[in-house]
Coordinates of C-alpha atoms in Angstrom, one line a residue:
M1 CA -19.4 -36.6 7.3
E2 CA -16.1 -37.8 5.7
Y3 CA -16.2 -41.7 5.1
T4 CA -13.6 -43.4 7.6
G5 CA -13.2 -46.7 5.6
L6 CA -13.8 -50.1 5.5
T7 CA -10.0 -51.7 5.9
L8 CA -9.0 -54.9 3.6
G9 CA -8.7 -56.7 6.8
E10 CA -12.4 -56.3 7.9
F11 CA -13.7 -57.1 4.4
L12 CA -11.7 -60.2 4.0
S13 CA -12.5 -61.3 7.6
N14 CA -16.1 -62.3 6.4
D15 CA -17.3 -66.1 5.8
E16 CA -17.7 -65.5 2.3
F17 CA -14.3 -64.7 1.8
R18 CA -12.6 -67.7 3.9
D19 CA -11.5 -69.4 0.9
Y20 CA -9.4 -66.1 -0.3
K21 CA -5.7 -66.4 1.0
V22 CA -3.5 -63.7 1.5
L23 CA 0.1 -64.5 0.0
C24 CA 2.2 -61.6 0.8
G25 CA 2.1 -57.8 1.9
K26 CA -0.2 -58.6 5.0
K27 CA 1.0 -55.6 7.0
G28 CA -1.1 -53.6 4.1
L29 CA -4.3 -55.1 5.7
C30 CA -5.2 -51.8 7.3
R31 CA -5.4 -50.3 3.7
T32 CA -8.9 -48.6 3.1
V33 CA -11.5 -50.4 0.5
N34 CA -13.4 -47.8 -1.6
S35 CA -14.4 -50.1 -4.6
A36 CA -13.2 -53.1 -7.0
T37 CA -12.2 -53.1 -10.4
V38 CA -11.2 -55.6 -13.0
M39 CA -7.9 -55.2 -14.5
D40 CA -7.9 -56.3 -18.3
A41 CA -5.1 -53.9 -20.2
V42 CA -1.8 -53.2 -19.7
D43 CA -2.4 -49.6 -18.7
I44 CA -4.8 -50.4 -15.9
E45 CA -2.7 -47.7 -13.7
N46 CA -4.3 -44.8 -15.8
W47 CA -7.6 -45.7 -14.3
I48 CA -7.0 -46.3 -10.8
R49 CA -8.5 -43.3 -8.3
G50 CA -7.1 -44.8 -4.9
G51 CA -8.7 -47.6 -2.6
E52 CA -9.4 -50.0 -5.5
I53 CA -9.3 -53.8 -5.1
V54 CA -7.8 -54.5 -8.4
M55 CA -8.7 -58.2 -9.7
T56 CA -7.0 -60.1 -12.6
S57 CA -7.2 -63.6 -14.1
G58 CA -3.4 -63.0 -14.7
Y59 CA -3.8 -63.4 -18.6
I60 CA -2.1 -60.4 -19.9
W61 CA 1.1 -61.0 -17.5
K62 CA 1.3 -64.9 -18.1
N63 CA 4.5 -64.4 -20.4
S64 CA 5.5 -61.0 -18.9
P65 CA 6.9 -61.4 -15.4
K66 CA 8.9 -58.2 -15.4
D67 CA 5.8 -56.2 -16.5
F68 CA 4.0 -57.9 -13.9
L69 CA 6.2 -56.6 -11.0
K70 CA 6.6 -53.2 -12.8
M71 CA 2.5 -53.1 -12.7
I72 CA 2.5 -53.9 -9.0
E73 CA 4.7 -50.9 -8.6
K74 CA 2.4 -48.5 -10.7
I75 CA -0.8 -49.6 -9.0
N76 CA 0.5 -49.2 -5.4
S77 CA 2.1 -45.9 -6.2
M78 CA -1.4 -44.6 -7.6
G79 CA -3.1 -45.9 -4.3
A80 CA -4.6 -49.0 -5.3
T81 CA -5.5 -51.2 -2.4
A82 CA -4.6 -54.7 -3.1
L83 CA -4.1 -57.0 -6.1
F84 CA -6.5 -60.3 -6.4
I85 CA -5.3 -62.9 -8.5
K86 CA -6.5 -66.1 -10.2
L87 CA -3.9 -68.4 -9.7
G88 CA -3.9 -71.8 -11.5
R89 CA -5.5 -70.6 -14.8
F90 CA -2.8 -68.8 -16.6
I91 CA -0.5 -68.0 -13.8
D92 CA 0.5 -70.9 -11.7
R93 CA 2.3 -69.3 -9.0
L94 CA 4.1 -65.8 -7.8
S95 CA 7.7 -65.4 -8.6
P96 CA 10.3 -64.9 -5.6
D97 CA 10.4 -61.2 -6.9
V98 CA 6.9 -60.7 -6.5
Y99 CA 6.6 -61.9 -3.1
E100 CA 9.8 -59.7 -2.0
L101 CA 8.1 -56.5 -4.0
S102 CA 4.9 -56.8 -1.9
E103 CA 6.6 -57.1 1.2
K104 CA 8.7 -54.1 0.2
L105 CA 5.6 -52.4 -0.6
D106 CA 3.1 -53.4 2.1
F107 CA 1.0 -54.4 -0.8
P108 CA -1.5 -57.2 -0.4
I109 CA -1.7 -59.7 -3.0
V110 CA -4.4 -62.1 -2.6
K111 CA -5.0 -65.6 -4.0
M112 CA -8.9 -65.7 -5.3
P113 CA -10.5 -69.1 -6.3
V114 CA -10.4 -69.7 -9.8
E115 CA -14.1 -70.8 -10.0
R116 CA -15.4 -67.4 -8.2
L117 CA -16.5 -64.5 -10.2
F118 CA -15.2 -60.9 -10.0
L119 CA -18.8 -60.0 -9.5
E120 CA -18.6 -62.1 -6.3
V121 CA -15.7 -59.5 -5.1
T122 CA -17.4 -56.3 -6.3
E123 CA -21.2 -56.5 -4.9
P124 CA -19.7 -57.4 -1.5
V125 CA -17.2 -53.9 -1.6
L126 CA -20.2 -52.0 -2.5
T127 CA -22.6 -53.3 -0.1
R128 CA -20.1 -53.3 2.8
I129 CA -19.1 -49.7 1.9
I130 CA -22.9 -48.1 2.0
D131 CA -23.7 -50.5 5.1
R132 CA -20.6 -48.7 6.8
Q133 CA -21.4 -45.5 5.8
A134 CA -24.8 -45.7 6.8
V135 CA -23.9 -46.5 10.4
E136 CA -21.5 -43.7 10.4
L137 CA -23.9 -41.3 9.2
R138 CA -25.9 -42.6 12.0
H139 CA -23.3 -42.1 14.7
S140 CA -22.7 -38.9 13.2
Q141 CA -26.1 -37.4 13.7
E142 CA -26.6 -38.8 16.6
I143 CA -23.0 -36.8 17.7
H144 CA -24.0 -33.9 16.3
N145 CA -27.8 -34.0 17.7
S146 CA -26.0 -33.9 21.1
F147 CA -24.0 -31.1 20.8
I148 CA -27.1 -29.2 19.0
N149 CA -29.1 -30.1 22.1
I150 CA -26.3 -28.2 24.6
V151 CA -26.5 -25.2 22.3
T152 CA -30.3 -25.2 22.0
K153 CA -30.6 -25.6 25.8
G154 CA -28.2 -22.4 26.2
G155 CA -25.4 -24.6 27.0
G156 CA -21.6 -23.3 26.6
V157 CA -17.8 -24.2 26.1
Q158 CA -18.2 -26.5 29.6
E159 CA -21.1 -28.6 28.3
I160 CA -19.6 -29.6 25.2
I161 CA -16.4 -30.1 26.2
E162 CA -17.6 -32.5 29.0
T163 CA -20.0 -34.3 26.5
L164 CA -16.9 -34.5 24.1
A165 CA -15.3 -36.4 26.8
I166 CA -17.8 -38.8 27.4
L167 CA -18.0 -39.8 23.7
C168 CA -14.3 -40.2 23.2
G169 CA -13.7 -41.5 26.5
K170 CA -10.9 -39.2 27.2
E171 CA -10.2 -36.2 29.3
I172 CA -10.6 -33.1 27.2
A173 CA -9.8 -29.4 27.4
F174 CA -10.7 -26.2 25.3
Y175 CA -8.4 -23.2 25.0
D176 CA -10.6 -20.0 24.7
A177 CA -8.7 -17.5 22.3
I178 CA -10.9 -14.8 22.9
L179 CA -10.9 -14.9 26.7
D180 CA -7.6 -16.7 27.0
R181 CA -8.5 -19.4 29.3
I182 CA -8.6 -23.2 29.6
S183 CA -11.9 -25.3 30.2
T184 CA -11.6 -28.6 31.2
S185 CA -13.5 -31.9 31.6
S186 CA -12.1 -32.8 34.8
Y187 CA -9.8 -31.1 37.4
V188 CA -6.4 -30.0 36.3
E189 CA -3.9 -29.3 39.0
D190 CA -1.6 -26.2 37.0
I191 CA -4.4 -24.7 34.8
E192 CA -2.0 -21.9 34.2
S193 CA 0.9 -24.2 32.9
L194 CA -1.7 -25.9 30.6
R195 CA -2.7 -22.7 29.4
E196 CA 0.8 -21.4 28.5
N197 CA 2.2 -24.7 27.4
Y198 CA -0.9 -27.1 25.7
R199 CA 0.9 -26.9 22.0
Q200 CA 3.6 -28.4 23.2
M201 CA 1.9 -30.9 25.6
Y202 CA -1.0 -32.7 23.8
E203 CA -2.6 -33.3 20.9
C204 CA -4.8 -30.3 19.3
R205 CA -7.3 -29.6 16.8
P206 CA -7.9 -25.9 16.0
V207 CA -11.0 -24.2 15.9
N208 CA -11.5 -21.5 13.1
M209 CA -13.8 -19.4 11.7
D210 CA -13.1 -17.5 8.3
G211 CA -9.4 -17.9 8.9
K212 CA -9.7 -16.5 12.4
F213 CA -8.2 -18.8 15.5
L214 CA -10.8 -19.0 18.2
G215 CA -9.6 -21.7 20.2
S216 CA -8.0 -25.5 20.6
I217 CA -9.6 -28.5 21.5
I218 CA -7.0 -30.5 23.8
N219 CA -6.8 -34.0 24.0
L220 CA -5.8 -34.4 27.6
S221 CA -5.1 -38.3 27.3
Q222 CA -1.9 -40.4 26.4
T223 CA -4.0 -42.1 23.8
P224 CA -4.7 -40.1 20.4
F225 CA -8.0 -39.5 18.9
G226 CA -9.2 -42.4 16.7
Q227 CA -11.5 -41.9 13.8
Y228 CA -14.6 -41.8 16.0
D229 CA -13.0 -39.3 18.2
I230 CA -12.0 -37.0 15.3
V231 CA -15.8 -37.0 13.8
A232 CA -16.8 -35.9 17.5
A233 CA -14.4 -33.6 17.9
E234 CA -15.3 -32.0 14.1
H235 CA -18.6 -31.6 15.9
A236 CA -17.7 -30.1 18.7
S237 CA -15.6 -27.5 16.7
T238 CA -18.7 -26.6 14.8
V239 CA -20.8 -25.9 18.3
L240 CA -17.6 -24.2 19.7
N241 CA -17.6 -22.0 16.6
L242 CA -21.3 -20.9 17.0
V243 CA -20.7 -20.3 20.9
Q244 CA -17.4 -18.5 20.8
Q245 CA -19.3 -16.3 17.8
K246 CA -21.7 -15.7 20.3
S247 CA -19.4 -14.9 22.9
I248 CA -17.4 -12.4 20.2
S249 CA -20.7 -10.5 19.5
K250 CA -21.8 -10.4 23.2
I251 CA -18.0 -8.8 24.1
Q252 CA -18.3 -6.5 21.0
I253 CA -21.7 -5.1 22.0
E254 CA -20.8 -4.8 25.9
K255 CA -17.5 -3.0 24.4
Q256 CA -19.7 -0.7 22.4
Y257 CA -22.0 -0.2 25.3
R258 CA -19.2 1.1 27.6
M259 CA -17.8 3.2 25.1
N260 CA -20.7 5.0 24.5
F261 CA -21.2 5.4 28.5
V262 CA -17.5 7.3 28.8
Q263 CA -18.3 9.3 25.7
D264 CA -21.3 10.5 27.1
M265 CA -19.5 11.5 30.5
I266 CA -16.5 13.3 28.7
I267 CA -19.1 15.4 26.7
R268 CA -21.2 16.1 29.1
N269 CA -24.4 14.2 27.9
I270 CA -25.7 12.7 31.5
K271 CA -27.6 15.1 33.2
T272 CA -27.9 13.5 36.5
R273 CA -25.5 11.7 39.2
E274 CA -27.6 8.9 39.5
E275 CA -27.6 8.1 36.1
V276 CA -23.6 8.1 35.9
F277 CA -24.0 5.7 38.9
R278 CA -26.4 3.1 37.9
R279 CA -25.0 2.7 34.4
G280 CA -21.6 2.7 35.9
K281 CA -22.7 -0.1 38.2
V282 CA -24.0 -2.0 35.1
F283 CA -20.2 -2.3 34.1
G284 CA -19.0 -3.2 37.8
W285 CA -17.5 0.6 37.8
D286 CA -18.1 2.5 41.3
L287 CA -18.2 6.2 40.2
K288 CA -18.7 7.2 43.6
K289 CA -15.3 7.6 44.1
E290 CA -13.2 11.2 44.4
G291 CA -10.7 12.0 41.7
Y292 CA -11.1 11.3 37.9
L293 CA -8.9 12.8 34.8
C294 CA -8.8 12.2 31.0
V295 CA -5.7 11.3 29.3
I296 CA -6.1 11.4 25.3
V297 CA -3.4 9.6 23.2
D298 CA -4.0 11.1 19.6
I299 CA -2.3 9.8 16.9
D300 CA 0.1 12.5 14.7
D301 CA -0.3 12.7 11.0
F302 CA -3.2 10.2 10.8
K303 CA -5.2 12.1 8.1
K304 CA -2.1 12.6 6.1
Q305 CA -1.3 9.1 6.0
Y306 CA -4.9 8.4 4.5
L307 CA -4.6 10.7 2.1
K308 CA -1.1 8.4 0.8
M309 CA -3.4 5.4 0.6
N310 CA -3.6 4.0 -2.8
T311 CA -5.0 0.6 -2.3
I312 CA -7.3 -1.5 0.2
T313 CA -4.2 -3.0 1.4
D314 CA -2.6 0.4 2.5
S315 CA -5.8 0.9 4.3
K316 CA -5.8 -2.4 5.9
K317 CA -2.4 -1.6 7.1
I318 CA -3.1 1.7 8.4
N319 CA -6.1 0.3 10.5
F320 CA -4.3 -2.6 12.0
S321 CA -1.5 -0.3 13.2
I322 CA -4.0 1.9 15.1
E323 CA -5.8 -1.4 16.4
Q324 CA -2.3 -2.3 17.7
I325 CA -1.9 0.9 19.6
F326 CA -4.9 1.1 20.7
S327 CA -4.8 -2.5 21.9
F328 CA -1.1 -2.1 23.6
T329 CA -2.3 1.4 25.0
Q330 CA -5.2 0.2 26.7
Q331 CA -3.2 -3.1 28.1
M332 CA -0.4 -0.7 29.9
I333 CA -2.8 1.5 31.4
T334 CA -4.9 -1.0 32.9
E335 CA -1.9 -2.8 33.8
Y336 CA -1.4 0.7 35.9
Y337 CA -4.9 1.6 36.6
S338 CA -7.1 -1.7 36.7
D339 CA -10.6 0.4 37.0
A340 CA -9.6 2.7 34.1
M341 CA -12.2 3.2 31.4
F342 CA -12.1 3.6 27.8
T343 CA -13.1 5.1 24.6
F344 CA -12.1 5.4 21.1
L345 CA -12.6 7.6 17.8
S346 CA -10.6 6.9 14.7
D347 CA -7.3 8.4 15.2
S348 CA -7.6 8.9 19.2
L349 CA -8.0 6.8 22.5
T350 CA -9.7 8.8 25.7
A351 CA -9.1 7.2 29.0
I352 CA -10.8 8.2 32.1
I353 CA -8.4 7.1 35.3
P354 CA -9.2 7.2 39.0
A355 CA -6.7 9.7 40.7
D356 CA -6.4 11.7 43.5
E357 CA -5.4 15.2 43.6
E358 CA -1.9 14.6 42.6
G359 CA -2.6 12.4 39.9
D360 CA -2.3 14.5 37.4
K361 CA 0.9 15.0 37.8
S362 CA 2.5 11.9 39.7
D363 CA 5.8 10.3 38.5
F364 CA 3.8 7.0 38.5
L365 CA 1.4 8.6 35.7
M366 CA 4.0 10.3 33.9
K367 CA 6.5 7.2 33.8
M368 CA 3.5 4.9 32.3
L369 CA 2.5 7.6 29.7
Q370 CA 6.2 7.9 28.3
E371 CA 6.5 4.4 28.4
I372 CA 3.6 4.6 25.8
R373 CA 4.9 7.4 23.8
L374 CA 8.0 5.4 23.1
K375 CA 6.7 2.2 22.7
I376 CA 4.4 4.1 19.9
Q377 CA 7.3 6.0 18.4
N378 CA 9.5 2.6 18.0
E379 CA 7.3 -0.1 17.4
T380 CA 4.9 1.0 15.0
Q381 CA 4.9 3.6 12.0
F382 CA 3.2 6.6 14.0
T383 CA 4.0 8.8 16.6
A384 CA 1.3 10.0 19.4
T385 CA 0.7 13.4 21.1
I386 CA -0.1 12.6 24.7
V387 CA -2.1 15.0 26.9
V388 CA -3.6 15.0 30.2
G389 CA -6.4 16.9 31.8
C390 CA -6.6 18.2 35.7
V391 CA -7.9 15.9 38.4
Q392 CA -11.7 16.5 38.6
K393 CA -13.0 15.1 42.2
D394 CA -16.5 14.5 41.1
I395 CA -17.2 12.1 37.8
M396 CA -19.8 14.7 36.9
N397 CA -17.1 17.3 36.0
I398 CA -14.6 14.6 34.3
Y399 CA -16.0 16.7 31.1
K400 CA -13.9 19.6 32.2
S401 CA -10.8 17.4 32.5
Y402 CA -11.4 16.1 29.0
Q403 CA -11.9 19.7 27.5
Q404 CA -8.5 20.6 29.0
A405 CA -7.0 17.7 27.5
Q406 CA -8.1 18.6 24.1
K407 CA -6.8 22.3 24.8
C408 CA -3.7 20.4 25.6
I409 CA -3.7 18.6 21.9
K410 CA -4.5 21.9 20.1
I411 CA -1.6 23.9 22.0
S412 CA 0.9 21.1 21.8
R413 CA 0.6 20.5 18.2
R414 CA 1.3 24.4 17.3
V415 CA 4.3 24.7 19.8
F416 CA 6.1 21.0 19.8
Q417 CA 4.2 19.5 16.5
R418 CA 4.2 15.7 17.4
N419 CA 5.6 13.4 19.6
H420 CA 5.1 15.0 22.7
L421 CA 3.5 14.3 26.7
M422 CA 2.1 17.8 27.8
Y423 CA 0.0 18.3 31.1
F424 CA -2.7 20.8 31.3
Q425 CA -1.2 22.7 34.2
D426 CA 2.2 22.8 32.6
L427 CA 0.8 25.0 29.6
G428 CA 1.6 27.8 31.5
I429 CA 2.0 31.2 29.3
Y430 CA 0.9 29.3 26.5
L431 CA -2.7 29.0 27.9
F432 CA -2.9 32.7 28.6
L433 CA -1.8 33.5 25.0
D434 CA -4.0 31.1 23.1
S435 CA -6.9 33.2 24.3
F436 CA -5.6 36.4 21.9
Q437 CA -3.4 35.0 19.7
Q438 CA -5.1 35.6 16.3
T439 CA -6.0 39.3 16.5
D440 CA -4.6 41.5 14.0
D441 CA -2.7 43.4 16.5
T442 CA -1.3 40.6 18.0
K443 CA 0.1 39.5 14.2
Q444 CA 1.3 43.0 13.3
L445 CA 3.3 43.2 16.6
C446 CA 5.0 39.7 15.9
R447 CA 5.7 40.7 12.4
Q448 CA 7.2 44.1 13.6
T449 CA 9.6 42.4 16.3
I450 CA 10.4 38.8 15.0
E451 CA 10.7 39.4 11.1
P452 CA 14.2 41.1 11.2
L453 CA 15.7 38.1 12.9
L454 CA 14.1 35.7 10.6
L455 CA 15.3 37.6 7.7
Y456 CA 18.5 37.8 8.8
D457 CA 18.5 34.0 9.5
K458 CA 18.0 33.4 5.8
E459 CA 20.1 35.7 4.4
H460 CA 23.0 34.7 6.2
R461 CA 22.1 31.0 6.9
T462 CA 22.6 31.6 10.9
Q463 CA 20.6 30.3 13.7
M464 CA 19.7 33.5 15.3
M465 CA 15.7 32.6 16.0
E466 CA 16.8 29.1 17.2
T467 CA 19.7 30.7 19.5
L468 CA 16.9 33.2 20.9
V469 CA 14.4 30.7 21.6
T470 CA 17.0 28.4 23.4
I471 CA 17.9 31.3 25.6
I472 CA 14.6 32.0 26.8
D473 CA 13.9 28.4 27.3
E474 CA 16.8 28.3 29.5
N475 CA 15.3 31.6 31.5
W476 CA 18.1 33.7 29.9
N477 CA 20.9 31.9 31.2
L478 CA 23.8 32.0 28.9
K479 CA 26.1 29.7 30.3
Q480 CA 23.3 26.9 30.4
T481 CA 22.5 27.5 26.6
S482 CA 26.0 27.4 25.7
E483 CA 26.2 24.1 26.8
K484 CA 22.8 23.0 25.4
M485 CA 23.9 24.1 22.1
F486 CA 27.1 23.0 22.1
L487 CA 28.8 26.5 21.7
H488 CA 31.5 28.0 23.2
Y489 CA 30.4 30.6 26.3
N490 CA 32.2 33.7 24.1
T491 CA 30.8 32.4 20.9
L492 CA 27.2 32.4 22.7
K493 CA 27.6 36.1 24.1
K494 CA 28.6 37.5 20.9
R495 CA 25.5 36.1 19.2
F496 CA 23.2 37.5 22.0
I497 CA 24.6 40.9 21.3
K498 CA 24.1 40.7 17.7
I499 CA 20.7 39.3 18.4
Q500 CA 20.0 42.7 20.3
E501 CA 21.2 44.7 17.4
I502 CA 19.1 42.8 15.1
L503 CA 15.7 43.2 17.1
G504 CA 16.8 46.7 18.3
K505 CA 16.3 45.5 22.1
D506 CA 18.1 45.9 25.0
L507 CA 17.5 42.3 26.3
S508 CA 19.1 43.1 29.4
D509 CA 16.1 45.2 30.6
T510 CA 13.5 42.8 32.3
S511 CA 10.5 44.6 30.8
Q512 CA 12.1 44.0 27.1
R513 CA 12.8 40.7 28.0
I514 CA 9.5 40.1 29.1
I515 CA 7.8 41.3 25.7
I516 CA 10.6 39.4 23.6
E517 CA 9.5 36.3 25.4
L518 CA 5.7 36.9 25.0
I519 CA 6.2 37.6 21.3
I520 CA 8.5 34.5 20.8
R521 CA 5.8 32.0 22.7
L522 CA 2.8 33.5 20.5
Y523 CA 5.2 32.8 17.3
E524 CA 5.5 29.3 18.6
L525 CA 2.1 28.9 19.3
N526 CA 1.0 29.6 15.9
S527 CA 3.6 30.4 13.6
L528 CA 2.0 33.5 12.9
L529 CA 4.6 35.1 10.5

């Protein structure tokens, strides 16, 4: 515990110093006395450490009144508490300049009886400081024991705050940064306003651990904390730190259990419905409802970013960004679906969302996921591929929705590469093609069909392949394609004729169109050439 200090006024109030007279600088009587020293050299300021009563007979200054003034300024600036001088021995009286300077600096100058020994000041100073420290240490220990007893008996934040309020004689509150809530020693009408504005409204003392902010002790009274109140608050801060660490550990353990449970469900590591219901009930989840789907938010190019790392700082920045993405993604999903369940891997978040049969394609869900995708794109260094599996009526089948979502990621990355939102039920022809895309016959067919068009683009620096893909995307509607590509209709029509010549296909023929479209989708799916 830090020594709170004996003031000069308290020291001089003892009977043994009744014949000592404060000549000037009385406003400085609140200064703290830490020791006493005798001045016997002109450079005494070099030996000042702060808090000293400096005693002198005045001998070295008897013929140097200006140097005496400079000495007062110097020892005051070095933190000396006061000057005790034996007037009537070498200096009869202080000059008006000394009085003026003393009052200006609030630096006390005390007349010390000539017959008194300097030792008669030094010994009481040391004795009283030791006695004062002993009292304060005893008081500190009592406070410490009060708070430790609360913790050892299983008490929490509320009991600590109530005890601190009694010790300080003040109304006290505590802002819990872990749970974002306020605990108070007595009733507060507008607790929400207090939670949001306590820093601006009241005196606060932060509770930190290893530089991490855990909360604030708040003085709700109009009277500021005194020295003993601060001591009590420091002890309260120590045990609040312990309680908060316990709370953090509990939250982390429960979070891990929740994540493990969700992982078990999506990888089908739970065999019975009863086990699902029982484990879900522990976390307050009613899993007997009908309708659940999986959403996966997968960070694009995560592994590439890691390969670029050169320092620990780079790693910390990337991890911070990922944590930030997961945090606001979970928050946004929870705002829409309060009973959503989550688990995390190094570069992806999986959410199980309760939904009806239309939930996997609802405007509500699509809007929310688009907001998340754009927020990741605009506010972080990453983008994300977000995918949605189909609704499963029974929670036991949620693994199917998860597998569908994983299939979406695989195909979306091949076709759209990154920063895309895809629903499993929108895979369409891509899902059909994915099953046989890697066969040698398929690769050969793609090469024979598409390669002439790619070679033509490379040789003539044209955009024939891009044009053909856009035409297919627009359902072979040339007018819509021209508008999308910002081309004149006649220009696009001529380009379409040229594409047919290069491919050697008549694309007015429906069967030829189907074949070309399938080949183009295969090409998009895996860039087979």
